[in-house]
Amino acid sequence: MIKKNKIQWIAFLLALDLIAAAGVTVQAASMQDLKDVEVVYMSDTENHHAADQVSNSFVSPISEEVLEVQKKAVEIQKKERFEEELLASIIFCEAGNQSYEGQVAVGAVVMNRIRSEGFPDSMEEVIYQPGQFVPATTGWLDRIRATSGYTETAMQAAKDAIKGVNPIGECLFFDQGGQGYQIGAHYFH
């Protein structure tokens, strides 16, 4: 009986052969890239040599510069995702029961603080700055982050705030104290 992963590997090799036969160039940094894929789909050692049998003729090497750019792009994507999730989490904690506009407004406060000289210049430092966001000091924020417990609405509000959507101007603070620009239960000042 043929194992499922062996069938997937054979299908992968056949797809590569079809791509090569069609005259399409497959870019890979090295044959090691193909071997890495092979490890995902195969577990029995007798077929590990199959990757060595794939023709190098259709693999065009990628320059070190391109690899470096790709590596930096991946790092930037990871940082962006980290910040989106962090911002979505604090938005959920602080304004999860508010309108979408109110959620974006909380995100805008964080973004305004990052740009302000009076606050740290990273999202994580702004959010975890002592005495600023209660959920960060009580551990609630960390619990939401650990479980990705924010809502899709909070995530979209975070993405929009990061992109520059800002319904509150240059406001650096919000509370329920009754002074400032009101959106829902929060006053921004």
mmCIF file of C-alpha atoms in Angstrom, residues 90-168:
data_model
loop_
_atom_site.group_PDB
_atom_site.id
_atom_site.type_symbol
_atom_site.label_atom_id
_atom_site.label_comp_id
_atom_site.label_asym_id
_atom_site.label_seq_id
_atom_site.Cartn_x
_atom_site.Cartn_y
_atom_site.Cartn_z
ATOM 1 C CA ILE A 90 -5.529 46.113 22.897
ATOM 2 C CA ILE A 91 -8.408 47.431 20.772
ATOM 3 C CA PHE A 92 -10.480 44.402 21.750
ATOM 4 C CA CYS A 93 -9.637 44.857 25.438
ATOM 5 C CA GLU A 94 -10.265 48.602 25.511
ATOM 6 C CA ALA A 95 -13.084 48.986 22.990
ATOM 7 C CA GLY A 96 -14.352 45.558 21.971
ATOM 8 C CA ASN A 97 -17.866 46.556 22.978
ATOM 9 C CA GLN A 98 -17.728 49.847 21.055
ATOM 10 C CA SER A 99 -18.614 50.715 17.463
ATOM 11 C CA TYR A 100 -16.149 50.090 14.673
ATOM 12 C CA GLU A 101 -15.303 53.814 14.649
ATOM 13 C CA GLY A 102 -14.632 53.668 18.393
ATOM 14 C CA GLN A 103 -12.320 50.698 17.898
ATOM 15 C CA VAL A 104 -10.391 52.470 15.124
ATOM 16 C CA ALA A 105 -10.164 55.532 17.391
ATOM 17 C CA VAL A 106 -8.459 53.498 20.139
ATOM 18 C CA GLY A 107 -6.016 52.198 17.543
ATOM 19 C CA ALA A 108 -5.429 55.761 16.349
ATOM 20 C CA VAL A 109 -4.498 56.804 19.891
ATOM 21 C CA VAL A 110 -1.766 54.147 19.892
ATOM 22 C CA MET A 111 -0.537 55.255 16.461
ATOM 23 C CA ASN A 112 -0.560 58.929 17.536
ATOM 24 C CA ARG A 113 1.514 58.043 20.584
ATOM 25 C CA ILE A 114 4.077 56.205 18.471
ATOM 26 C CA ARG A 115 4.534 59.385 16.405
ATOM 27 C CA SER A 116 4.577 61.650 19.472
ATOM 28 C CA GLU A 117 7.877 62.603 21.074
ATOM 29 C CA GLY A 118 6.279 62.227 24.518
ATOM 30 C CA PHE A 119 5.876 58.462 24.158
ATOM 31 C CA PRO A 120 8.040 55.505 23.163
ATOM 32 C CA ASP A 121 8.456 54.942 19.422
ATOM 33 C CA SER A 122 7.362 51.316 19.133
ATOM 34 C CA MET A 123 3.873 49.869 19.388
ATOM 35 C CA GLU A 124 4.842 47.331 22.013
ATOM 36 C CA GLU A 125 6.526 49.959 24.201
ATOM 37 C CA VAL A 126 3.559 52.324 23.879
ATOM 38 C CA ILE A 127 1.027 49.664 24.795
ATOM 39 C CA TYR A 128 3.050 48.203 27.666
ATOM 40 C CA GLN A 129 4.198 51.571 29.045
ATOM 41 C CA PRO A 130 3.407 51.458 32.776
ATOM 42 C CA GLY A 131 0.196 53.167 33.781
ATOM 43 C CA GLN A 132 -1.167 53.680 30.261
ATOM 44 C CA PHE A 133 -3.385 50.741 29.292
ATOM 45 C CA VAL A 134 -5.005 48.864 32.180
ATOM 46 C CA PRO A 135 -5.354 45.540 30.269
ATOM 47 C CA ALA A 136 -1.571 45.536 29.743
ATOM 48 C CA THR A 137 -0.942 45.778 33.472
ATOM 49 C CA THR A 138 -3.627 43.311 34.596
ATOM 50 C CA GLY A 139 -2.573 40.518 32.249
ATOM 51 C CA TRP A 140 -5.825 40.581 30.284
ATOM 52 C CA LEU A 141 -4.025 41.802 27.163
ATOM 53 C CA ASP A 142 -1.537 38.929 27.349
ATOM 54 C CA ARG A 143 -4.346 36.400 27.711
ATOM 55 C CA ILE A 144 -6.091 37.805 24.632
ATOM 56 C CA ARG A 145 -2.820 37.741 22.705
ATOM 57 C CA ALA A 146 -2.022 34.176 23.746
ATOM 58 C CA THR A 147 -5.346 32.912 22.444
ATOM 59 C CA SER A 148 -5.809 35.327 19.527
ATOM 60 C CA GLY A 149 -8.985 36.223 21.370
ATOM 61 C CA TYR A 150 -9.602 39.492 19.554
ATOM 62 C CA THR A 151 -12.468 39.765 17.075
ATOM 63 C CA GLU A 152 -12.235 40.170 13.304
ATOM 64 C CA THR A 153 -13.655 43.655 13.794
ATOM 65 C CA ALA A 154 -10.814 44.520 16.169
ATOM 66 C CA MET A 155 -8.304 43.153 13.653
ATOM 67 C CA GLN A 156 -9.792 45.223 10.842
ATOM 68 C CA ALA A 157 -9.798 48.300 13.080
ATOM 69 C CA ALA A 158 -6.129 47.662 13.863
ATOM 70 C CA LYS A 159 -5.248 47.330 10.168
ATOM 71 C CA ASP A 160 -7.102 50.532 9.365
ATOM 72 C CA ALA A 161 -5.464 52.455 12.222
ATOM 73 C CA ILE A 162 -2.039 51.267 11.065
ATOM 74 C CA LYS A 163 -2.891 52.418 7.519
ATOM 75 C CA GLY A 164 -3.670 55.879 8.894
ATOM 76 C CA VAL A 165 -7.443 55.903 9.380
ATOM 77 C CA ASN A 166 -7.890 58.351 12.234
ATOM 78 C CA PRO A 167 -11.253 59.686 13.405
ATOM 79 C CA ILE A 168 -9.751 61.536 16.402
#
